[in-house]
Coordinates of C-alpha atoms and ligand atoms in Angstrom, one line a residue:
Chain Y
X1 CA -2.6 -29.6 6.9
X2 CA -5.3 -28.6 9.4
X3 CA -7.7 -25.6 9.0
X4 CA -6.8 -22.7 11.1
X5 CA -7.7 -19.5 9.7
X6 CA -9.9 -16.9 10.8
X7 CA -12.9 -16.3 8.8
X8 CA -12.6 -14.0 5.3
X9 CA -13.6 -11.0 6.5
X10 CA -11.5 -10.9 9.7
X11 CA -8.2 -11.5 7.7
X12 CA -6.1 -8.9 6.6
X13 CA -6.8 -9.7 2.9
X14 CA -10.5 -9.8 3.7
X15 CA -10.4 -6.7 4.8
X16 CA -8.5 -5.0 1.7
X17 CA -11.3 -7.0 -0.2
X18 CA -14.3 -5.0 1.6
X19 CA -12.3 -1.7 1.6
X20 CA -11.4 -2.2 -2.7
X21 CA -15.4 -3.6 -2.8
X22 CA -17.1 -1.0 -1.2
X23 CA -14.4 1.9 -3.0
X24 CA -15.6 0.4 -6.2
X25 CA -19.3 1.1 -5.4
X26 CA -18.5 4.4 -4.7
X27 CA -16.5 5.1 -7.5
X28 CA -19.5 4.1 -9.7
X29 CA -21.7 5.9 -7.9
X30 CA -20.0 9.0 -8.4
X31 CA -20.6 8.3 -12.4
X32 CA -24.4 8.7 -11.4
X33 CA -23.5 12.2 -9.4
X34 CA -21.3 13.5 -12.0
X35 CA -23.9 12.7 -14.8
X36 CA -26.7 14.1 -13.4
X37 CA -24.1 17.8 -12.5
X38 CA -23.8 17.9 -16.0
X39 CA -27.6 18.6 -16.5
X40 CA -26.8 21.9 -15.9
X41 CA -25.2 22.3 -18.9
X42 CA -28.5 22.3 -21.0
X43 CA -28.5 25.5 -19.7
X44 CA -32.2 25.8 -19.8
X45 CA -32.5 27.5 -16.3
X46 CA -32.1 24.4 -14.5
X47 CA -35.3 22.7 -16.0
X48 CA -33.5 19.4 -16.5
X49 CA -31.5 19.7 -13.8
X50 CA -34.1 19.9 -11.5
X51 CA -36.0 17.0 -13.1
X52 CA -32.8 14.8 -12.7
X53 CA -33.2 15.9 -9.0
X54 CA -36.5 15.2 -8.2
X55 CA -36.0 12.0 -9.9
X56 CA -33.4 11.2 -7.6
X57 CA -35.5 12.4 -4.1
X58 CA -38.6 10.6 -5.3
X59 CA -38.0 7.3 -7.1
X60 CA -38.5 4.6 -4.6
X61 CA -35.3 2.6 -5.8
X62 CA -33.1 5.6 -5.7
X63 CA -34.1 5.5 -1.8
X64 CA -33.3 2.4 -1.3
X65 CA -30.1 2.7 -3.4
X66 CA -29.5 5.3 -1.3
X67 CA -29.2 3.8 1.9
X68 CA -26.8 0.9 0.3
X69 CA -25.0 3.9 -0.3
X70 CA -24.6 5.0 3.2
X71 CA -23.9 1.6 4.5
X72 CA -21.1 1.4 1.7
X73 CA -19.5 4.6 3.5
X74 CA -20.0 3.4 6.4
X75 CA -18.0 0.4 5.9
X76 CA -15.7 1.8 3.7
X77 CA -14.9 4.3 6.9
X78 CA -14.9 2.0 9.8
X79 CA -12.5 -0.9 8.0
X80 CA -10.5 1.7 6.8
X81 CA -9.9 3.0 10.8
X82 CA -9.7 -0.5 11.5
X83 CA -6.7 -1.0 9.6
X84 CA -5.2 2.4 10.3
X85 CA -5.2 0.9 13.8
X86 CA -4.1 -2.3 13.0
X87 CA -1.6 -0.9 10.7
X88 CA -0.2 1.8 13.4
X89 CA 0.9 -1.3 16.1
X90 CA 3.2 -3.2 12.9
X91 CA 5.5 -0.7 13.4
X92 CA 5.8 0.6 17.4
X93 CA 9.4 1.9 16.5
X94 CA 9.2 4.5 14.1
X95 CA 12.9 5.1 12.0
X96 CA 14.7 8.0 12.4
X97 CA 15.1 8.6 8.6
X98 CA 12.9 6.9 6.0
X99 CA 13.1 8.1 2.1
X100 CA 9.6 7.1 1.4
X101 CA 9.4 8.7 -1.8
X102 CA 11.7 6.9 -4.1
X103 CA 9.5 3.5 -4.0
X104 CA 6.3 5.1 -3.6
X105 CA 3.5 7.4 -4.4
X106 CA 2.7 10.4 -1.9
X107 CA -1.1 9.8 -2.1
X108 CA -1.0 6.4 -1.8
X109 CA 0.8 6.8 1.9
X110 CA -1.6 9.1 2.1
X111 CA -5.2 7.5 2.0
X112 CA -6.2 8.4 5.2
X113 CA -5.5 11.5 5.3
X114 CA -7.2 12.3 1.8
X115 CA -10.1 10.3 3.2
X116 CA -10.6 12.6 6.3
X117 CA -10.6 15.7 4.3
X118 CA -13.2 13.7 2.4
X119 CA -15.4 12.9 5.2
X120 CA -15.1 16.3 6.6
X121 CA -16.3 17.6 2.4
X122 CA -18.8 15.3 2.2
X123 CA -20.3 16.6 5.9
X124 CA -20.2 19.8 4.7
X125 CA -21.6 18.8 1.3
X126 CA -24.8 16.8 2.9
X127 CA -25.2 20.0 5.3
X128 CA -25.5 22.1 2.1
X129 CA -27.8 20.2 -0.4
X130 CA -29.1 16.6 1.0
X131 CA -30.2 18.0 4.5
X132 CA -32.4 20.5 2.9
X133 CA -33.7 18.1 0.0
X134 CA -34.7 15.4 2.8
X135 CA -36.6 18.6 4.7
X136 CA -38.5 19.8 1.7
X137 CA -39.5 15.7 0.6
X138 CA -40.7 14.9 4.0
X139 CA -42.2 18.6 4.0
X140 CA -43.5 18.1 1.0
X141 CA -42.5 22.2 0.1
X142 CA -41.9 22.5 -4.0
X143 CA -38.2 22.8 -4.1
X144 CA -35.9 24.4 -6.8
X145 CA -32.7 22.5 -6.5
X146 CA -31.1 24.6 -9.3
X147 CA -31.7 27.8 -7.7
X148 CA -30.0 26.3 -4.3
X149 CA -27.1 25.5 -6.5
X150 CA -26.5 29.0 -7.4
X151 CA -26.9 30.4 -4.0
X152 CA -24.7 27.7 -2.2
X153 CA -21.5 28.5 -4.9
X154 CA -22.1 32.3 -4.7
X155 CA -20.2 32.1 -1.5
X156 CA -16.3 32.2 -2.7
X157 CA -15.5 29.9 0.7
X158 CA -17.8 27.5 -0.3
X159 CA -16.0 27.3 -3.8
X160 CA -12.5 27.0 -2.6
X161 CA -14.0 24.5 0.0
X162 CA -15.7 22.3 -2.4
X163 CA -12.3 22.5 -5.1
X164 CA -10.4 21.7 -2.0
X165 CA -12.8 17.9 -1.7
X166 CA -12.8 17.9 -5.8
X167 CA -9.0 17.8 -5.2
X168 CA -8.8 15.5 -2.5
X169 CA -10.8 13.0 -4.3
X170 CA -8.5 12.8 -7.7
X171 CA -5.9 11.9 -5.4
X172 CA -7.9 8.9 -3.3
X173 CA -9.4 7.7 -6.8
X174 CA -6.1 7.5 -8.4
X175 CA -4.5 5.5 -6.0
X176 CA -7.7 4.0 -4.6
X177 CA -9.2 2.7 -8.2
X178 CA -6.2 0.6 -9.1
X179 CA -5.5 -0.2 -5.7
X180 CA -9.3 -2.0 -5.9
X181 CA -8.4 -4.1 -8.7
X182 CA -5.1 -4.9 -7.2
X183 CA -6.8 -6.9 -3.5
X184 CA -9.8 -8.2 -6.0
X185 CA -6.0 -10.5 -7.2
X186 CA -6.6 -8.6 -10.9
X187 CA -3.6 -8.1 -11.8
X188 CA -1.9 -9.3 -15.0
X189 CA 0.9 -7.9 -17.5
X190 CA -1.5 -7.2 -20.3
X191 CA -4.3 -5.4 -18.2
X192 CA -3.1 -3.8 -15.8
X193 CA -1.5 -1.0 -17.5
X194 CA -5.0 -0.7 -18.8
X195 CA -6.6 -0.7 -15.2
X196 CA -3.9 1.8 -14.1
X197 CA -4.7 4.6 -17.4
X198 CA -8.5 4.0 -17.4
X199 CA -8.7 4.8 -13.7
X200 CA -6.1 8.0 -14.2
X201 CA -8.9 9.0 -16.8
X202 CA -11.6 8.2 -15.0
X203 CA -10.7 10.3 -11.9
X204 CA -9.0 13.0 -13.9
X205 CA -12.8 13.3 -15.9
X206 CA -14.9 12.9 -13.2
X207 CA -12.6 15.3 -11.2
X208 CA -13.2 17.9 -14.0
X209 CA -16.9 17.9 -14.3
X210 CA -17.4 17.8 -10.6
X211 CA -15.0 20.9 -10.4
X212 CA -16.7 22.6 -13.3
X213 CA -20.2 22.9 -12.0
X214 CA -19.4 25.2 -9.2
X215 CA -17.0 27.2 -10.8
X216 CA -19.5 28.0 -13.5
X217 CA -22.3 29.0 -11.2
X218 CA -19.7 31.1 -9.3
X219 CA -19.1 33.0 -12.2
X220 CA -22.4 33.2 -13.3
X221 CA -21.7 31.1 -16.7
X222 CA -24.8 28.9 -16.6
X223 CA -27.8 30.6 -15.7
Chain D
X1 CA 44.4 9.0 2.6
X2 CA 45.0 7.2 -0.9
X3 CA 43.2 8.4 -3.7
X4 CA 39.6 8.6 -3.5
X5 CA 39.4 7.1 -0.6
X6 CA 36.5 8.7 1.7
X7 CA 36.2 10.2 5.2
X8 CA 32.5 9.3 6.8
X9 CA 30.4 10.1 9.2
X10 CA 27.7 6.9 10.6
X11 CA 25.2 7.1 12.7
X12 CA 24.4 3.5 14.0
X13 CA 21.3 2.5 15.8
X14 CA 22.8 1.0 19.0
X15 CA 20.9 -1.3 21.3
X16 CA 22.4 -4.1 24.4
X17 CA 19.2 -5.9 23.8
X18 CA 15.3 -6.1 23.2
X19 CA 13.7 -4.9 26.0
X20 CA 16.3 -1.9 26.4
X21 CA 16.1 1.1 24.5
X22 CA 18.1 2.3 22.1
X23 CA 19.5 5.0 20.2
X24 CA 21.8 6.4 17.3
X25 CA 25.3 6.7 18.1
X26 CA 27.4 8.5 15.8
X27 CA 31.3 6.9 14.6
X28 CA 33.7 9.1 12.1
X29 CA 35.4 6.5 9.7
X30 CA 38.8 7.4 7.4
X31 CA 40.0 6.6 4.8
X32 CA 37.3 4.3 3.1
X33 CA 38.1 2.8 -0.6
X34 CA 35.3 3.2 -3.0
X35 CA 35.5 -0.5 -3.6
X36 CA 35.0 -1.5 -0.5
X37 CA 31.3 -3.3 -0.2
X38 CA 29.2 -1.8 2.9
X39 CA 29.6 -4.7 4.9
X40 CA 33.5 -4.6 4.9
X41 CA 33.3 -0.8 5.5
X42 CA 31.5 -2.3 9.1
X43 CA 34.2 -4.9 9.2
X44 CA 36.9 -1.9 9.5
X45 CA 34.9 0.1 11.8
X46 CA 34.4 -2.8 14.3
X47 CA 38.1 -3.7 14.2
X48 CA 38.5 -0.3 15.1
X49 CA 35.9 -0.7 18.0
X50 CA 37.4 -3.9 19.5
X51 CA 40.5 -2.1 19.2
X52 CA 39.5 0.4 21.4
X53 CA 37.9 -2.1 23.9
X54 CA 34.1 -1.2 22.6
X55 CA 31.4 -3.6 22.0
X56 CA 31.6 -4.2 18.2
X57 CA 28.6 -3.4 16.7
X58 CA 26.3 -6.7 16.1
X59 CA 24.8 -6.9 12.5
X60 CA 23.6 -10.0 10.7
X61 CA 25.5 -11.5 7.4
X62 CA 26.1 -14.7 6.1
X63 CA 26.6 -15.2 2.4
X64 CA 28.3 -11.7 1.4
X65 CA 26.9 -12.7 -1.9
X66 CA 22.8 -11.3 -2.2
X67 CA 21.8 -15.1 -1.6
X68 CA 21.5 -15.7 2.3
X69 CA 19.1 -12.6 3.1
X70 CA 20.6 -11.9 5.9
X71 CA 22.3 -8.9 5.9
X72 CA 19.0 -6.7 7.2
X73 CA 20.0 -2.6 6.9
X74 CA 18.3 0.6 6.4
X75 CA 20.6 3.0 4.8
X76 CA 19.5 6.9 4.7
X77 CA 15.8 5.2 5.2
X78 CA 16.5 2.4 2.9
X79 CA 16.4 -1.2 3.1
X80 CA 19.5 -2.0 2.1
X81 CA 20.1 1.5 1.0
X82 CA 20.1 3.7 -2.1
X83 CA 20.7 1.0 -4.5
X84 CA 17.8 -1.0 -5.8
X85 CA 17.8 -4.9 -7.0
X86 CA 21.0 -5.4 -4.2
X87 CA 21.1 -6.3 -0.3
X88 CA 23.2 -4.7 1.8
X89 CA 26.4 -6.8 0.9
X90 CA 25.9 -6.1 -2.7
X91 CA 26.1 -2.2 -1.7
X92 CA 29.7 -0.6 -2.7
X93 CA 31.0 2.3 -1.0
X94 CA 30.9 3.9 -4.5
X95 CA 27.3 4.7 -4.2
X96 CA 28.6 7.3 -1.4
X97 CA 30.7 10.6 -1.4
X98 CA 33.3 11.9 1.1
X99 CA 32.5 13.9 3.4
X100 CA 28.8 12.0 3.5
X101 CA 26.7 11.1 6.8
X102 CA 24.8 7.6 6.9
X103 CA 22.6 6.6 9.3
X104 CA 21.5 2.8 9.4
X105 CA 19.0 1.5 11.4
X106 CA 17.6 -2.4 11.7
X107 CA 14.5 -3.3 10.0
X108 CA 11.5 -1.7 12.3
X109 CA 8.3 -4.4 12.8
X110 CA 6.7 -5.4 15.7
X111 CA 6.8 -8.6 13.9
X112 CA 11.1 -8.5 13.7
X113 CA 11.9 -7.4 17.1
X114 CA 15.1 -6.2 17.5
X115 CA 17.7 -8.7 19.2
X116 CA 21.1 -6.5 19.8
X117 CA 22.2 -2.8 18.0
X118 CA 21.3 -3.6 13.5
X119 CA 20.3 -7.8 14.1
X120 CA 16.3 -8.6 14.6
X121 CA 14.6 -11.7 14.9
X122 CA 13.1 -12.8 11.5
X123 CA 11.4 -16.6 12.8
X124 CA 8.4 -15.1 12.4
X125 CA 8.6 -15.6 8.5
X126 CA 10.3 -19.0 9.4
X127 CA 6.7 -19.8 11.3
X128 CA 4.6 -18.6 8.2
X129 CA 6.6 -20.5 5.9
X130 CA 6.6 -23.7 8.5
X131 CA 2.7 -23.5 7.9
X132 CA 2.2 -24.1 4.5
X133 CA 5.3 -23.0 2.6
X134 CA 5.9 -26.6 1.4
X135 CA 4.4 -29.6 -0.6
X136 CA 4.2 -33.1 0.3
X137 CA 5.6 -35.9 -1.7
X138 CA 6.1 -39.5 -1.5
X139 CA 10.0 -40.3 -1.2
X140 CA 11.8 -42.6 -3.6
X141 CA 12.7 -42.6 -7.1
X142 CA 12.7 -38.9 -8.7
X143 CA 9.9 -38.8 -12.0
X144 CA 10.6 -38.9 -15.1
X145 CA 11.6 -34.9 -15.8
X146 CA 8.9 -34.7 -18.7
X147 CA 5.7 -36.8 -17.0
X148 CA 4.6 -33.3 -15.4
X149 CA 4.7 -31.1 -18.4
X150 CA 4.4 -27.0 -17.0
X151 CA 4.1 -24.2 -19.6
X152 CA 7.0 -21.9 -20.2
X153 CA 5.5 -18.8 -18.8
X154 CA 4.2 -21.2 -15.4
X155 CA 7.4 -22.4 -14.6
X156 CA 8.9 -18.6 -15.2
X157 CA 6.5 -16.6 -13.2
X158 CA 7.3 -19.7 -10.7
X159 CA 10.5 -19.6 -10.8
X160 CA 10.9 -16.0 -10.3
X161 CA 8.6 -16.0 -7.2
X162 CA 11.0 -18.8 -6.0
X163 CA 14.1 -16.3 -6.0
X164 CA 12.5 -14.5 -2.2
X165 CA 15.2 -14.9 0.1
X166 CA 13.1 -14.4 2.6
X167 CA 15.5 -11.1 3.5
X168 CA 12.6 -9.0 5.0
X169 CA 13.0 -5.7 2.6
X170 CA 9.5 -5.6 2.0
X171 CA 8.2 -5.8 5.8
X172 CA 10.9 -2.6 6.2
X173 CA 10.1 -0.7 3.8
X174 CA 6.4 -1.2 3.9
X175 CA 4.8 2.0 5.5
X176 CA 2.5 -0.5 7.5
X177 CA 4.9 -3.2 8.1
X178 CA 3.1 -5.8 6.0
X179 CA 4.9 -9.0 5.0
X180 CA 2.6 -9.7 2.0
X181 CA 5.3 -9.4 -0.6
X182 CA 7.2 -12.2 1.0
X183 CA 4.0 -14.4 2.0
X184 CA 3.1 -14.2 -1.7
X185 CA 5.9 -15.0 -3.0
X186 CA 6.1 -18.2 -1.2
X187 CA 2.3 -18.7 -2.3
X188 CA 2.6 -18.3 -5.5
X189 CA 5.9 -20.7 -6.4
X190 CA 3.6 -23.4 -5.1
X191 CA 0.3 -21.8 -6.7
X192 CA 1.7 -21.6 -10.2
X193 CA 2.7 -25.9 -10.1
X194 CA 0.6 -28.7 -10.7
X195 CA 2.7 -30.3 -7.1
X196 CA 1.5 -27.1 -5.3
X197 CA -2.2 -27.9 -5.7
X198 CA -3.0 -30.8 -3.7
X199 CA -2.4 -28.5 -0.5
X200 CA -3.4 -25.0 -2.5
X201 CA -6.2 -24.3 -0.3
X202 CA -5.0 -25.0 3.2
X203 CA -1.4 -23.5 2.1
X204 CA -2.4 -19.9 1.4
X205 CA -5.4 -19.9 4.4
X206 CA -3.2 -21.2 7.1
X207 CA 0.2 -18.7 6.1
X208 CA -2.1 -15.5 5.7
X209 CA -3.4 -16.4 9.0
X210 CA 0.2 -17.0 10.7
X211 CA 1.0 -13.9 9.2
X212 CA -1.9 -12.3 10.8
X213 CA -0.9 -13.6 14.0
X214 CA 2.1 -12.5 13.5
X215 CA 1.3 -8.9 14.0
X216 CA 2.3 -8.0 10.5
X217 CA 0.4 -4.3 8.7
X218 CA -2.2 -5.1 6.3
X219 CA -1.7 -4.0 2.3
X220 CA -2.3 -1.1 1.1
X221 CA -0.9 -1.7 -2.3
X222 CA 1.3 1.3 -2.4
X223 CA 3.9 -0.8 -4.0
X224 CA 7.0 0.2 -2.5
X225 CA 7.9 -3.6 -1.5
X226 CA 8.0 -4.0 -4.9
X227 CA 10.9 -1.4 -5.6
X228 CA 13.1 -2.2 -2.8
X229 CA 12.6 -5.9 -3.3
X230 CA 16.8 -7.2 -3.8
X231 CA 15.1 -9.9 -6.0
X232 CA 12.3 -7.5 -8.1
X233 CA 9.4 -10.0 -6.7
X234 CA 6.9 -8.4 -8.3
X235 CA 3.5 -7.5 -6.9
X236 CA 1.6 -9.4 -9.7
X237 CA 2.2 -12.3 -6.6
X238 CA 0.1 -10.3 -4.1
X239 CA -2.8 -10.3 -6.6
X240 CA -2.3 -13.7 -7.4
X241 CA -2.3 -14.2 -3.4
X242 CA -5.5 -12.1 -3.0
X243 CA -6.9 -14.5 -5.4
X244 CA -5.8 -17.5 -4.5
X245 CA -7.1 -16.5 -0.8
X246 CA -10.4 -15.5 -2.6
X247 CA -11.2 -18.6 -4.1
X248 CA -9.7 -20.9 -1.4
X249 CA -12.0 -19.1 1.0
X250 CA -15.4 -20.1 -1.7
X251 CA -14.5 -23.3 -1.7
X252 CA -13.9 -24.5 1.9
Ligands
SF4_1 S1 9.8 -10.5 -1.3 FE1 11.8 -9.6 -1.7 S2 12.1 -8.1 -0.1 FE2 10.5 -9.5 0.6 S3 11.6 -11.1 1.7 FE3 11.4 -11.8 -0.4 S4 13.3 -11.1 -1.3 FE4 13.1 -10.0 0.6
FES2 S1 24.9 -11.4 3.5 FE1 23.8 -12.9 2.4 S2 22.4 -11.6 1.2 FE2 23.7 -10.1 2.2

């Protein structure tokens, strides 16, 4: 038999490869976010908190770990519109009636969508907190990234807007965690059910502590 | 009307051929037994059609038995409608009540283009399978059965990625019209044999690439191939695919 494939990364299963590689670097990211949200549960006026943060604005390898993190967006984005695309021309005939939910999850038809209202959190998210950390660094002005935080959730709309993305998220992790180990070819009788409970836990936690922070400062619990 | 016999309402998707549109075209149908199988139900309506002097309407069935995969129908936006583990010919008119409307439609891909009203052309899985869905051996004398000794669990997981009939239920169901249920399945009976090495490589590279070409969706693992599967090929395959594609792409 002759050699006649595209290369990897052009295939179809290369691409499910980048989109579950670059979702799992996210997803661990997010353990390094959530971590350093709970700091505000010292509940020491933010000291620690706000030593986490600098940390993170400073340290040289965070920067560079930071722009890894952008590119793993990035891709994660523009492979996920290529397939949309891609995806959208298998079927040119829609059917008249299809009963989609019997064999399969809502949110896991529904990646794309969950992934815009993502994007458009994470827009607003940047806006609100990494904008004005990148102005005060290159500024150099003495910044208290705690007292930010309380001022940003005071605003109800910015609550239900961020509870909204928390939301959003559980949804694309649930499907989107399993669904990594899946196109890595990790899938076996014994594991998986494994796989499939640790990532319900795993978004389902993270979920939580993301969601608690601003509802806490919105009521004024941590101070 | 005998006893519990039912009166239906169908709406068929009728179409003279490819490059004419289509549409749904509603037929009332009487006094249906129970026990008839969905097929025969057609068989009665088309009667009725010839009858009348109307085009019958063109569907495709073979075996009338699950084993052919022919017999390509989604029911009420099923593939081969409410039941699952069954084709179309395995469905009873039980599964309906009177009084009940059912619309069927043919399998929707780019990839299985629709020849006349419910019958679509499937040879594109025949030109997947025609690029690496095979292993070579030397004519002659069949081995000795025990000089190639398989483990138990090999020969299952083999065996049960064997039963694909190659019917097209997962492409139809599939929200992005991928074919990779079918494509592993084919992968893996080979992938799981010591005969299915010699050409592992090359056999998984060149079908995901025909598949490609094809114009099939790509995955996105939402598993409902899996359900409407008539021969519960389970998506353990399509990892073992992914994988197989993985490694074959390291190594050459
Ligand atoms: S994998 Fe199942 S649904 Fe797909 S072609 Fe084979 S038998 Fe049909
Ligand atoms: S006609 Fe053969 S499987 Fe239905």
């Amino acid at each position: 038999m002759s050699n006649s494939s595209p290369s990897f990364l052009k295939s179809s299963l290369g691409k499910k490869f980048i989109m579950g590689f670059t979702g799992l670097f996210l997803i661990s990211f997010l353990v390094v976010h959530v971590c350093i949200n709970a700091c505000i549960y010292f509940n020491d006026s933010g000291e620690t908190f706000n030593m986490a943060a600098h940390f993170m604005s400073h340290n040289i390898i965070i920067r560079v770990v930071e722009v890894g993190l952008f590119i793993g967006i990035i891709l994660h984005i523009v492979q996920a519109l290529i397939i949309i695309m891609h995806n959208n021309k298998a079927r040119p005939q829609k059917y008249a009636v299809q009963n989609q939910a019997v064999s399969s999850k809502w949110y896991s038809r529904s990646m794309g969508l969950l992934g815009t209202l993502l994007l458009m959190f994470l827009i607003v998210h940047l806006a609100n907190f990494w904008v004005p950390t990148k102005i005060a660094v290159y500024t150099g002005k003495e910044q208290n990234s705690f007292e930010e935080l309380k001022e940003v959730f005071a605003n109800p709309i910015i609550l239900v807007v961020y509870l909204l993305g928390i939301v959003s998220l559980f949804y694309h992790l649930l499907h989107g965690f399993q669904s990594a180990f899946q196109s890595f070819g990790l899938n076996h009788k014994k594991y998986t059910p494994f796989i499939k409970s640790f990532g319900f836990w795993y978004s389902l936690l993270i979920c939580l502590v993301f969601a608690s922070m601003p509802i806490t400062l919105y009521l004024g619990l941590i101070k | 009307m005998s006893h519990g016999n039912m009166n239906l309402t169908l709406k068929i998707w009728r179409q003279n051929s490819g490059s004419e549109p289509g549409q749904l075209v509603t037929y009332p149908v009487k006094d249906i037994s129970p026990d008839m199988s969905f097929l025969e139900m057609f068989d009665v309506l088309n009667e009725q059609l010839v009858a009348k002097n109307e085009s019958p309407i063109v569907f495709d069935h073979d075996c009338r038995e699950g084993i052919c995969g022919m017999c390509s129908m989604v029911i009420n936006g099923r593939a081969h409608g409410p039941k699952t583990g069954i084709t179309t010919c395995q469905l009873h008119m039980r599964s309906f009540k009177d009084g009940d409307t059912i619309v069927v439609e043919p399998w929707r891909a780019q990839a299985f283009p629709v020849i006349k009203d419910l019958t679509v052309d499937r040879s594109s899985f025949e030109r997947i399978q025609a690029k690496g869905g095979f292993i070579s051996v030397n004519t002659g004398t069949a081995q000795d059965a025990n000089c190639l000794p398989i483990p138990k669990d090999d020969a299952d997981a083999s065996f049960n990625a064997a039963a694909c009939i190659g019917c097209g239920a997962c492409v139809a169901t599939c929200k992005n019209a991928s074919a990779m249920l079918f494509v592993a399945a084919k992968v893996s009976q080979f992938a799981l044999l010591p005969q299915g090495k010699v050409e592992a490589t090359t056999r998984v590279k060149n079908m995901v690439a025909q598949m490609d070409a094809e114009g099939f969706g790509s995955c996105t693992n939402t598993g409902a191939c899996e359900v409407e599967c008539p021969k519960g090929i389970s998506l353990e395959n399509i990892a073992r695919m992914n994988r197989e594609y993985l490694v074959a792409n390291c190594v050459s």
